[in-house]
C-alpha cells in the first residue's frame, strides 16, 4: 500500500512557516512596553536610571526592526537559524536592559520566558534547548551582576535575598516547564495535522476508485464517435472491394468487431451509470472486498459469518462507503502484517448492531501501548523488533489512525485488545491469541436494508457481450 504521508510537510521544514512580519510585530510590542516602563519608572517612581544605555538597547531593537522591514520582503519566511538568531537577539537585549535596571529586582525579568516559549512553539527541540539554556544563563548573570535601582534621593530599591533567589528559581522552572509544555503540545498538534492530512488523502484515493464507474460511462460515450467512424469507413471500403474477396473479408471483420465494441461500451455505459454494487452491498462481501488486496500475501484469511443468537438470519445489506472499505482494509493489513500464519474475521449482526472483529495469531499489541492504539505516529507495535520475514515494514501508527478515524466517522466504535494474557508463556497461548480489533456499528448507521418507505433497488444491469 502506498505511503499516505508522501507529500506531507515534514517537521524539519515547519520552521519555514514562521513569518518575519510576526517577529517584527512582537518586537514592536516589546519596544513600546520597554519605553513605557522606563518612562513610568523615571517620572512616577523617581528612579535614577542609566537612560543613555537603556535607550541605546531599545534603539538597537528599533534598528533591527527597521532593517528587517526595509531589506526583506513583507512575506519573508524564516529558516530555523534565522528565527533562532532573532530570538537570541531579543533575549540578549532584554537581559542587557535588566542589567541596567536592577536585575531580578526588576519584576519585568519574567519576560525572559517569552522568547523561549516562542522558540518551543516554532523550532525544533534542539534549538529550543539552546535558547532556553542561554536564557537561564543570562538570568543567572543579571541576578548576581546588575546596576541597582536607585531613587533620586539615593535609596536603593531591592528585594530580600530570599525573594530574589525564589524569583530566579521561578524563572528557571518557568523556562523549563513552559518550553517543554509548549514543545509537546505543538508537536502533538502538528502530528495530528499531518495524520489528518494523510487520512484525507487516503479517503480521496478510495473515493476516486469508487468514481471509476462514472469514468466507465464517460469512456463509453466518448468512444462512440470514433467507433461509428470506423464502421462508416469500413462500409464504404466493402462497397469498393467487391472484386477483392480476400480484402473484403478483412474489412467485414473490422466492421463486425467495431459493432461488438460499440455494444460492449453501450452496455458498460448503462452499467457504469447505475452500478448498484457501488451503492449497496452485503456485509460479508464488503469485508471480502476490503481484504482482497491481502489474499495472496501468505497469510490464510478465515471468515466466520453468522448472526448472534435470536437475530434475523438474513445477512444485512449495508451502504458501501469508501471510508468503511478503506478503514477495514487498513485493519486487515495490520493483522496480516503481524500474523504468523492466519487471521480470522468474525462478521456478526443483531437487530441493533453490526460487528466486524479481526483477530490474528501474532504477538499482539504491546500492553504498554494498548491505551494509545489509534494515535498517529505510534511506532512500536510489539516488544521486539519486527520479525525478519518483513524487514521492509516500518510502522508509524498512521494505518491504525486512518482506520480509526474513517470508521468512527461512519458511526463505528473500535476496541483494541489482545487475545492472550501477556504473562502466559508461548506454549500455552491460544491459536487466536494475537491482536483483536472489534469494530461495532449501530445497525441503523450503515444498514441499507429495504423498508416500506425505501424499496429495494432491484437487480444490477448486466454487461452484455
Tab-separated table of C-alpha atoms in Angstrom:
chain	number	residue	atom	x	y	z
A	1	UNK	CA	0.000	0.000	0.000
A	2	UNK	CA	1.341	3.416	-0.875
A	3	UNK	CA	2.644	5.529	1.961
A	4	UNK	CA	-0.053	8.131	2.652
A	5	UNK	CA	2.438	10.533	4.176
A	6	UNK	CA	4.185	11.240	0.890
A	7	UNK	CA	3.961	14.898	0.072
A	8	UNK	CA	3.267	15.970	3.647
A	9	UNK	CA	5.333	18.733	5.152
A	10	UNK	CA	7.939	17.306	7.480
A	11	UNK	CA	8.681	18.520	10.966
A	12	UNK	CA	12.081	19.845	9.949
A	13	UNK	CA	10.558	22.272	7.438
A	14	UNK	CA	7.830	23.672	9.645
A	15	UNK	CA	10.060	26.498	10.813
A	16	UNK	CA	9.769	27.939	7.319
A	17	UNK	CA	6.180	28.733	8.270
A	18	UNK	CA	7.368	31.471	10.695
A	19	UNK	CA	6.945	34.877	9.093
A	20	UNK	CA	9.427	37.669	9.678
A	21	UNK	CA	6.449	40.011	9.907
A	22	UNK	CA	5.221	38.180	13.022
A	23	UNK	CA	8.531	38.555	14.869
A	24	UNK	CA	8.726	42.215	13.860
A	25	UNK	CA	5.241	42.829	15.240
A	26	UNK	CA	6.097	41.126	18.546
A	27	UNK	CA	9.292	43.154	18.820
A	28	UNK	CA	7.387	46.424	18.274
A	29	UNK	CA	5.124	45.467	21.187
A	30	UNK	CA	8.201	44.762	23.349
A	31	UNK	CA	9.794	48.080	22.368
A	32	UNK	CA	6.617	50.009	23.243
A	33	UNK	CA	6.453	48.219	26.600
A	34	UNK	CA	10.108	48.940	27.378
A	35	UNK	CA	9.733	52.647	26.574
A	36	UNK	CA	6.595	52.853	28.697
A	37	UNK	CA	8.266	51.054	31.631
A	38	UNK	CA	11.304	53.355	31.584
A	39	UNK	CA	9.130	56.466	31.359
A	40	UNK	CA	6.901	55.398	34.251
A	41	UNK	CA	9.898	54.338	36.392
A	42	UNK	CA	11.595	57.666	35.890
A	43	UNK	CA	8.650	60.056	36.181
A	44	UNK	CA	6.345	58.261	38.621
A	45	UNK	CA	8.831	56.479	40.903
A	46	UNK	CA	11.729	58.958	40.527
A	47	UNK	CA	14.230	56.220	39.726
A	48	UNK	CA	17.707	57.206	38.650
A	49	UNK	CA	18.284	55.053	35.538
A	50	UNK	CA	21.117	54.756	33.025
A	51	UNK	CA	18.946	56.323	30.354
A	52	UNK	CA	21.688	56.570	27.743
A	53	UNK	CA	22.498	52.875	27.777
A	54	UNK	CA	18.819	51.926	28.140
A	55	UNK	CA	17.814	53.956	25.102
A	56	UNK	CA	20.823	52.502	23.255
A	57	UNK	CA	19.464	48.978	23.865
A	58	UNK	CA	15.970	49.985	22.775
A	59	UNK	CA	17.435	51.784	19.762
A	60	UNK	CA	19.211	48.558	18.757
A	61	UNK	CA	15.855	46.760	18.733
A	62	UNK	CA	14.270	49.566	16.685
A	63	UNK	CA	17.179	49.473	14.225
A	64	UNK	CA	16.881	45.691	13.872
A	65	UNK	CA	13.179	46.044	13.078
A	66	UNK	CA	13.724	48.812	10.533
A	67	UNK	CA	16.456	46.829	8.770
A	68	UNK	CA	14.178	43.791	8.629
A	69	UNK	CA	11.323	45.886	7.231
A	70	UNK	CA	13.283	47.659	4.500
A	71	UNK	CA	15.738	44.894	3.500
A	72	UNK	CA	13.466	41.841	3.398
A	73	UNK	CA	10.132	41.384	1.594
A	74	UNK	CA	6.984	41.596	3.678
A	75	UNK	CA	6.116	37.913	3.154
A	76	UNK	CA	9.597	36.652	4.097
A	77	UNK	CA	9.539	33.297	5.892
A	78	UNK	CA	12.460	32.455	8.130
A	79	UNK	CA	14.604	29.361	8.362
A	80	UNK	CA	15.379	27.682	11.674
A	81	UNK	CA	18.678	29.506	12.079
A	82	UNK	CA	17.163	32.893	11.236
A	83	UNK	CA	14.355	32.507	13.779
A	84	UNK	CA	16.874	31.395	16.404
A	85	UNK	CA	19.078	34.454	15.771
A	86	UNK	CA	16.096	36.803	16.160
A	87	UNK	CA	15.135	35.181	19.460
A	88	UNK	CA	18.716	35.210	20.762
A	89	UNK	CA	18.895	38.920	19.936
A	90	UNK	CA	15.664	39.566	21.864
A	91	UNK	CA	16.888	37.597	24.900
A	92	UNK	CA	20.238	39.402	24.926
A	93	UNK	CA	18.619	42.837	24.508
A	94	UNK	CA	16.195	42.163	27.359
A	95	UNK	CA	18.996	40.790	29.588
A	96	UNK	CA	21.026	43.969	28.968
A	97	UNK	CA	18.050	46.132	29.969
A	98	UNK	CA	17.621	44.045	33.124
A	99	UNK	CA	21.313	44.539	33.884
A	100	UNK	CA	20.765	48.307	33.679
A	101	UNK	CA	17.588	48.275	35.754
A	102	UNK	CA	18.171	46.151	38.837
A	103	UNK	CA	18.463	42.594	37.511
A	104	UNK	CA	15.970	40.261	39.184
A	105	UNK	CA	14.847	43.101	41.439
A	106	UNK	CA	13.025	44.251	38.316
A	107	UNK	CA	9.686	42.356	38.005
A	108	UNK	CA	9.884	42.576	34.199
A	109	UNK	CA	12.555	39.848	34.317
A	110	UNK	CA	9.599	37.489	33.897
A	111	UNK	CA	9.511	38.479	30.201
A	112	UNK	CA	12.580	36.284	29.615
A	113	UNK	CA	10.056	33.461	29.267
A	114	UNK	CA	8.552	34.923	26.083
A	115	UNK	CA	11.360	34.198	23.541
A	116	UNK	CA	11.779	30.675	24.954
A	117	UNK	CA	8.054	29.968	24.569
A	118	UNK	CA	8.098	31.290	21.002
A	119	UNK	CA	11.038	29.001	20.237
A	120	UNK	CA	9.246	25.992	21.737
A	121	UNK	CA	6.205	26.514	19.521
A	122	UNK	CA	8.113	27.176	16.280
A	123	UNK	CA	11.529	25.478	16.376
A	124	UNK	CA	12.926	22.019	16.893
A	125	UNK	CA	13.727	20.708	20.351
A	126	UNK	CA	17.487	21.051	19.900
A	127	UNK	CA	17.255	24.761	19.109
A	128	UNK	CA	14.777	25.354	21.941
A	129	UNK	CA	17.173	23.722	24.416
A	130	UNK	CA	19.957	26.062	23.265
A	131	UNK	CA	17.775	29.176	23.568
A	132	UNK	CA	16.372	28.053	26.945
A	133	UNK	CA	19.877	27.407	28.276
A	134	UNK	CA	21.007	30.854	27.098
A	135	UNK	CA	18.018	32.463	28.835
A	136	UNK	CA	18.807	30.676	32.113
A	137	UNK	CA	22.474	31.687	31.922
A	138	UNK	CA	21.629	35.324	31.287
A	139	UNK	CA	19.040	35.383	34.085
A	140	UNK	CA	21.624	33.864	36.421
A	141	UNK	CA	24.145	36.523	35.389
A	142	UNK	CA	21.864	39.525	35.958
A	143	UNK	CA	20.791	38.007	39.292
A	144	UNK	CA	24.388	38.463	40.509
A	145	UNK	CA	25.663	41.371	38.440
A	146	UNK	CA	23.493	44.422	37.743
A	147	UNK	CA	23.199	48.144	38.336
A	148	UNK	CA	20.968	48.678	41.393
A	149	UNK	CA	17.763	50.664	41.135
A	150	UNK	CA	18.331	53.994	42.889
A	151	UNK	CA	15.924	56.824	43.600
A	152	UNK	CA	16.844	60.471	43.168
A	153	UNK	CA	17.385	60.625	46.944
A	154	UNK	CA	19.963	57.807	46.782
A	155	UNK	CA	17.849	54.990	48.232
A	156	UNK	CA	18.450	51.543	46.672
A	157	UNK	CA	15.294	49.604	45.809
A	158	UNK	CA	15.897	45.900	46.281
A	159	UNK	CA	14.014	42.783	47.391
A	160	UNK	CA	15.211	40.489	50.188
A	161	UNK	CA	17.790	37.949	49.076
A	162	UNK	CA	15.413	35.054	49.665
A	163	UNK	CA	12.824	36.657	47.369
A	164	UNK	CA	15.419	37.224	44.647
A	165	UNK	CA	16.519	33.594	44.862
A	166	UNK	CA	12.909	32.433	44.735
A	167	UNK	CA	12.285	34.671	41.711
A	168	UNK	CA	15.324	33.156	39.978
A	169	UNK	CA	14.099	29.631	40.733
A	170	UNK	CA	10.628	30.522	39.437
A	171	UNK	CA	12.046	31.854	36.161
A	172	UNK	CA	14.258	28.789	35.659
A	173	UNK	CA	11.342	26.443	36.340
A	174	UNK	CA	9.133	28.544	34.069
A	175	UNK	CA	11.654	28.318	31.235
A	176	UNK	CA	11.900	24.538	31.545
A	177	UNK	CA	8.194	23.875	32.127
A	178	UNK	CA	6.755	26.303	29.565
A	179	UNK	CA	9.275	25.254	26.907
A	180	UNK	CA	8.596	21.570	27.491
A	181	UNK	CA	4.835	22.016	27.626
A	182	UNK	CA	4.673	24.214	24.514
A	183	UNK	CA	7.014	21.876	22.622
A	184	UNK	CA	4.919	18.819	23.499
A	185	UNK	CA	1.573	20.406	22.649
A	186	UNK	CA	2.883	21.858	19.389
A	187	UNK	CA	4.382	18.503	18.361
A	188	UNK	CA	1.069	16.761	19.036
A	189	UNK	CA	-0.880	19.367	17.079
A	190	UNK	CA	1.479	19.064	14.117
A	191	UNK	CA	1.398	15.258	14.275
A	192	UNK	CA	-2.392	15.270	14.338
A	193	UNK	CA	-2.475	17.731	11.433
A	194	UNK	CA	-0.178	15.521	9.348
A	195	UNK	CA	-2.137	12.412	10.225
A	196	UNK	CA	-5.455	14.026	9.326
A	197	UNK	CA	-3.961	15.126	6.011
A	198	UNK	CA	-2.938	11.525	5.367
A	199	UNK	CA	-6.467	10.428	6.266
A	200	UNK	CA	-7.965	12.861	3.772
A	201	UNK	CA	-5.564	11.632	1.071
A	202	UNK	CA	-6.494	8.004	1.770
A	203	UNK	CA	-10.208	8.784	1.679
A	204	UNK	CA	-9.812	10.774	-1.538
A	205	UNK	CA	-7.999	7.818	-3.123
A	206	UNK	CA	-10.777	5.434	-2.125
A	207	UNK	CA	-13.384	7.869	-3.417
A	208	UNK	CA	-11.620	8.033	-6.780
A	209	UNK	CA	-11.738	4.268	-7.048
A	210	UNK	CA	-15.453	4.391	-6.316
A	211	UNK	CA	-15.961	7.007	-9.008
A	212	UNK	CA	-14.474	4.745	-11.689
A	213	UNK	CA	-17.985	3.602	-12.518
A	214	UNK	CA	-18.715	7.082	-13.805
A	215	UNK	CA	-15.457	7.090	-15.732
A	216	UNK	CA	-16.530	3.901	-17.497
A	217	UNK	CA	-19.765	5.581	-18.546
A	218	UNK	CA	-17.877	8.605	-19.836
A	219	UNK	CA	-15.452	6.391	-21.780
A	220	UNK	CA	-18.362	4.578	-23.401
A	221	UNK	CA	-19.818	7.884	-24.506
A	222	UNK	CA	-16.554	9.357	-25.823
A	223	UNK	CA	-15.523	6.225	-27.764
A	224	UNK	CA	-18.868	6.005	-29.515
A	225	UNK	CA	-17.944	8.576	-32.177
A	226	UNK	CA	-14.612	7.028	-33.336
A	227	UNK	CA	-16.241	3.580	-33.455
A	228	UNK	CA	-19.055	4.955	-35.602
A	229	UNK	CA	-16.435	6.469	-37.920
A	230	UNK	CA	-14.649	3.107	-38.201
A	231	UNK	CA	-17.920	1.421	-39.064
A	232	UNK	CA	-18.757	4.023	-41.732
A	233	UNK	CA	-15.348	3.840	-43.390
A	234	UNK	CA	-15.378	0.035	-43.344
A	235	UNK	CA	-18.810	0.020	-45.039
A	236	UNK	CA	-17.524	2.256	-47.828
A	237	UNK	CA	-14.463	0.054	-48.271
A	238	UNK	CA	-16.636	-3.050	-48.581
A	239	UNK	CA	-18.555	-1.426	-51.448
A	240	UNK	CA	-15.312	-0.659	-53.278
A	241	UNK	CA	-13.773	-4.101	-52.760
A	242	UNK	CA	-16.381	-6.286	-54.462
A	243	UNK	CA	-13.702	-7.734	-56.724
A	244	UNK	CA	-11.243	-8.412	-53.869
A	245	UNK	CA	-12.793	-11.115	-51.728
A	246	UNK	CA	-9.712	-11.541	-49.512
A	247	UNK	CA	-9.642	-7.851	-48.552
A	248	UNK	CA	-13.420	-7.662	-48.323
A	249	UNK	CA	-13.424	-10.374	-45.651
A	250	UNK	CA	-10.863	-8.433	-43.602
A	251	UNK	CA	-12.885	-5.227	-43.834
A	252	UNK	CA	-16.035	-7.137	-42.884
A	253	UNK	CA	-14.240	-8.464	-39.808
A	254	UNK	CA	-13.229	-4.915	-38.851
A	255	UNK	CA	-16.847	-3.807	-39.151
A	256	UNK	CA	-18.109	-6.705	-37.034
A	257	UNK	CA	-15.566	-6.025	-34.304
A	258	UNK	CA	-16.438	-2.319	-34.319
A	259	UNK	CA	-20.101	-3.250	-33.822
A	260	UNK	CA	-19.103	-5.584	-30.988
A	261	UNK	CA	-17.046	-2.841	-29.283
A	262	UNK	CA	-19.980	-0.443	-29.642
A	263	UNK	CA	-22.369	-2.928	-27.999
A	264	UNK	CA	-19.954	-3.643	-25.137
A	265	UNK	CA	-19.335	0.037	-24.460
A	266	UNK	CA	-23.039	0.799	-24.598
A	267	UNK	CA	-23.707	-1.917	-22.022
A	268	UNK	CA	-20.800	-0.736	-19.840
A	269	UNK	CA	-22.102	2.806	-20.032
A	270	UNK	CA	-25.524	1.764	-18.775
A	271	UNK	CA	-23.972	-0.322	-16.001
A	272	UNK	CA	-21.463	2.348	-15.019
A	273	UNK	CA	-24.170	4.979	-14.693
A	274	UNK	CA	-26.305	2.797	-12.438
A	275	UNK	CA	-23.959	0.288	-10.779
A	276	UNK	CA	-25.936	-0.737	-7.716
A	277	UNK	CA	-22.926	-2.669	-6.399
A	278	UNK	CA	-21.217	0.683	-5.768
A	279	UNK	CA	-24.133	1.806	-3.599
A	280	UNK	CA	-25.238	-1.195	-1.554
A	281	UNK	CA	-23.573	-4.500	-0.839
A	282	UNK	CA	-23.953	-7.485	1.504
A	283	UNK	CA	-21.955	-7.031	4.700
A	284	UNK	CA	-19.664	-10.020	4.125
A	285	UNK	CA	-18.959	-9.006	0.517
A	286	UNK	CA	-17.859	-5.559	1.642
A	287	UNK	CA	-15.446	-7.131	4.140
A	288	UNK	CA	-14.135	-9.534	1.472
A	289	UNK	CA	-13.584	-6.577	-0.874
A	290	UNK	CA	-11.581	-4.831	1.847
A	291	UNK	CA	-9.477	-7.970	2.392
A	292	UNK	CA	-8.930	-8.750	-1.306
A	293	UNK	CA	-5.537	-6.949	-1.696
A	294	UNK	CA	-4.115	-9.127	1.113
A	295	UNK	CA	-5.405	-12.535	-0.012
A	296	UNK	CA	-2.125	-13.631	-1.624
A	297	UNK	CA	0.368	-12.481	0.989
A	298	UNK	CA	0.985	-15.899	2.525
A	299	UNK	CA	-1.445	-15.484	5.422
A	300	UNK	CA	-4.672	-17.513	5.433
A	301	UNK	CA	-7.783	-15.377	5.961
A	302	UNK	CA	-10.662	-17.206	7.668
A	303	UNK	CA	-14.216	-15.861	7.657
A	304	UNK	CA	-16.856	-16.647	10.270
A	305	UNK	CA	-20.197	-15.175	9.176
A	306	UNK	CA	-23.224	-15.678	11.418
A	307	UNK	CA	-25.919	-13.730	13.248
A	308	UNK	CA	-25.955	-13.552	17.008
A	309	UNK	CA	-28.492	-15.691	18.852
A	310	UNK	CA	-32.154	-14.821	18.193
A	311	UNK	CA	-31.203	-12.385	15.411
A	312	UNK	CA	-32.565	-12.317	11.875
A	313	UNK	CA	-30.578	-14.860	9.846
A	314	UNK	CA	-30.572	-12.750	6.712
A	315	UNK	CA	-27.257	-11.026	6.139
A	316	UNK	CA	-27.530	-7.230	6.350
A	317	UNK	CA	-27.259	-5.148	3.204
A	318	UNK	CA	-25.073	-2.158	4.029
A	319	UNK	CA	-24.134	1.078	2.327
A	320	UNK	CA	-20.820	0.720	0.517
A	321	UNK	CA	-18.948	3.779	1.737
A	322	UNK	CA	-15.336	4.400	0.693
A	323	UNK	CA	-14.312	5.287	4.265
A	324	UNK	CA	-15.614	1.961	5.619
A	325	UNK	CA	-13.871	-0.103	2.926
A	326	UNK	CA	-10.575	1.724	3.365
A	327	UNK	CA	-10.763	1.604	7.177
A	328	UNK	CA	-11.397	-2.144	7.236
A	329	UNK	CA	-8.650	-2.654	4.648
A	330	UNK	CA	-6.127	-0.913	6.906
A	331	UNK	CA	-7.160	-3.038	9.893
A	332	UNK	CA	-6.845	-6.234	7.850
A	333	UNK	CA	-3.461	-5.121	6.509
A	334	UNK	CA	-2.231	-4.541	10.058
A	335	UNK	CA	-3.380	-8.033	11.079
A	336	UNK	CA	-1.745	-9.666	8.034
A	337	UNK	CA	1.496	-7.752	8.624
A	338	UNK	CA	1.942	-9.248	12.090
A	339	UNK	CA	0.213	-12.634	11.785
A	340	UNK	CA	2.264	-15.822	11.856
A	341	UNK	CA	0.034	-17.985	9.667
A	342	UNK	CA	-3.612	-16.882	9.757
A	343	UNK	CA	-6.107	-14.216	10.682
A	344	UNK	CA	-9.808	-14.578	11.494
A	345	UNK	CA	-12.562	-12.158	10.537
A	346	UNK	CA	-15.755	-12.680	12.551
A	347	UNK	CA	-18.773	-10.970	10.985
A	348	UNK	CA	-21.838	-10.897	13.225
A	349	UNK	CA	-25.035	-8.907	13.420
A	350	UNK	CA	-28.075	-8.459	15.575
A	351	UNK	CA	-31.228	-6.405	15.252
A	352	UNK	CA	-29.413	-3.446	16.851
A	353	UNK	CA	-25.750	-3.685	15.818
A	354	UNK	CA	-23.246	-4.942	13.261
A	355	UNK	CA	-19.787	-6.160	14.274
A	356	UNK	CA	-16.587	-6.999	12.391
A	357	UNK	CA	-13.879	-8.499	14.599
A	358	UNK	CA	-10.363	-9.058	13.207
A	359	UNK	CA	-8.035	-11.419	15.090
A	360	UNK	CA	-4.505	-12.560	14.222
A	361	UNK	CA	-2.172	-15.223	15.632
A	362	UNK	CA	0.762	-12.855	16.040
A	363	UNK	CA	2.356	-11.453	19.203
A	364	UNK	CA	-0.470	-8.964	19.826
A	365	UNK	CA	-0.313	-5.314	20.792
A	366	UNK	CA	2.340	-4.273	23.332
A	367	UNK	CA	0.442	-3.984	26.641
A	368	UNK	CA	2.004	-0.601	27.415
A	369	UNK	CA	0.630	0.819	24.147
A	370	UNK	CA	-2.933	-0.501	24.300
A	371	UNK	CA	-4.206	2.817	25.601
A	372	UNK	CA	-2.564	4.686	22.720
A	373	UNK	CA	-3.612	2.452	19.840
A	374	UNK	CA	-5.143	4.670	17.196
A	375	UNK	CA	-2.968	7.699	17.948
A	376	UNK	CA	-0.868	8.890	14.987
A	377	UNK	CA	2.872	8.166	14.799
A	378	UNK	CA	2.934	5.418	17.437
A	379	UNK	CA	5.847	3.447	16.007
A	380	UNK	CA	6.130	0.451	18.336
A	381	UNK	CA	3.818	-2.455	17.525
A	382	UNK	CA	5.440	-5.195	19.600
A	383	UNK	CA	8.016	-5.644	22.297
A	384	UNK	CA	10.670	-6.892	19.910
A	385	UNK	CA	11.642	-5.639	16.507
A	386	UNK	CA	9.558	-6.656	13.551
A	387	UNK	CA	10.392	-10.207	12.533
A	388	UNK	CA	12.887	-10.867	9.797
A	389	UNK	CA	10.230	-12.055	7.377
A	390	UNK	CA	9.066	-8.480	6.882
A	391	UNK	CA	12.203	-6.335	7.127
A	392	UNK	CA	10.613	-3.703	4.908
A	393	UNK	CA	7.884	-2.935	7.454
A	394	UNK	CA	8.188	0.358	9.319
A	395	UNK	CA	5.078	1.149	11.339
A	396	UNK	CA	4.202	4.758	12.102
A	397	UNK	CA	0.761	4.238	13.584
A	398	UNK	CA	-0.817	6.051	10.657
A	399	UNK	CA	-2.587	2.967	9.307
A	400	UNK	CA	-4.484	2.362	12.539
A	401	UNK	CA	-5.088	6.085	12.989
A	402	UNK	CA	-6.546	6.399	9.495
A	403	UNK	CA	-8.677	3.309	10.005
A	404	UNK	CA	-9.942	4.501	13.383
A	405	UNK	CA	-10.699	7.995	12.107
A	406	UNK	CA	-12.553	6.826	8.998
A	407	UNK	CA	-14.546	4.115	10.766
A	408	UNK	CA	-15.519	6.383	13.661
A	409	UNK	CA	-16.699	8.896	11.087
A	410	UNK	CA	-19.107	6.234	9.805
A	411	UNK	CA	-20.512	5.734	13.317
A	412	UNK	CA	-18.357	2.802	14.458
A	413	UNK	CA	-16.837	2.207	17.872
A	414	UNK	CA	-13.434	0.476	17.880
A	415	UNK	CA	-11.980	-1.639	20.672
A	416	UNK	CA	-8.357	-2.863	20.716
A	417	UNK	CA	-7.290	-5.825	22.854
A	418	UNK	CA	-5.085	-8.924	22.971
A	419	UNK	CA	-6.341	-12.488	22.811
A	420	UNK	CA	-3.988	-13.794	25.490
A	421	UNK	CA	-2.611	-12.941	28.904
A	422	UNK	CA	0.814	-11.292	28.438
A	423	UNK	CA	2.168	-13.288	31.394
A	424	UNK	CA	1.249	-16.671	29.871
A	425	UNK	CA	4.138	-18.455	28.136
A	426	UNK	CA	4.002	-19.021	24.386
A	427	UNK	CA	3.334	-22.771	24.686
A	428	UNK	CA	0.029	-22.107	26.463
A	429	UNK	CA	-1.061	-19.356	24.108
A	430	UNK	CA	-4.374	-19.954	22.274
A	431	UNK	CA	-4.387	-20.122	18.484
A	432	UNK	CA	-6.388	-16.916	18.199
A	433	UNK	CA	-4.149	-15.223	20.716
A	434	UNK	CA	-2.840	-12.199	18.850
A	435	UNK	CA	-4.240	-8.713	18.429
A	436	UNK	CA	-8.010	-8.210	18.407
A	437	UNK	CA	-9.753	-5.248	16.806
A	438	UNK	CA	-13.513	-5.142	17.278
A	439	UNK	CA	-15.432	-2.672	15.093
A	440	UNK	CA	-19.077	-2.224	16.014
A	441	UNK	CA	-21.724	-0.037	14.368
A	442	UNK	CA	-25.306	0.667	15.344
A	443	UNK	CA	-27.177	-1.219	12.628
A	444	UNK	CA	-29.101	1.833	11.507
A	445	UNK	CA	-25.818	3.743	10.933
A	446	UNK	CA	-24.741	1.732	7.864
A	447	UNK	CA	-27.640	-0.582	7.088
A	448	UNK	CA	-29.304	-0.268	3.688
A	449	UNK	CA	-31.968	-2.901	4.322
A	450	UNK	CA	-35.112	-2.060	2.349
A	451	UNK	CA	-38.044	-0.753	4.346
A	452	UNK	CA	-41.643	0.063	3.404
A	453	UNK	CA	-40.600	3.650	2.837
A	454	UNK	CA	-37.425	2.742	0.890
A	455	UNK	CA	-37.972	-0.070	-1.613
A	456	UNK	CA	-35.234	-2.384	-2.867
A	457	UNK	CA	-33.070	-1.130	-5.715
A	458	UNK	CA	-33.521	-4.288	-7.752
A	459	UNK	CA	-31.068	-6.334	-9.775
A	460	UNK	CA	-27.980	-4.701	-11.227
A	461	UNK	CA	-27.711	-4.376	-15.004
A	462	UNK	CA	-25.562	-6.947	-16.670
A	463	UNK	CA	-22.838	-6.066	-19.167
A	464	UNK	CA	-23.790	-7.622	-22.471
A	465	UNK	CA	-21.000	-9.098	-24.558
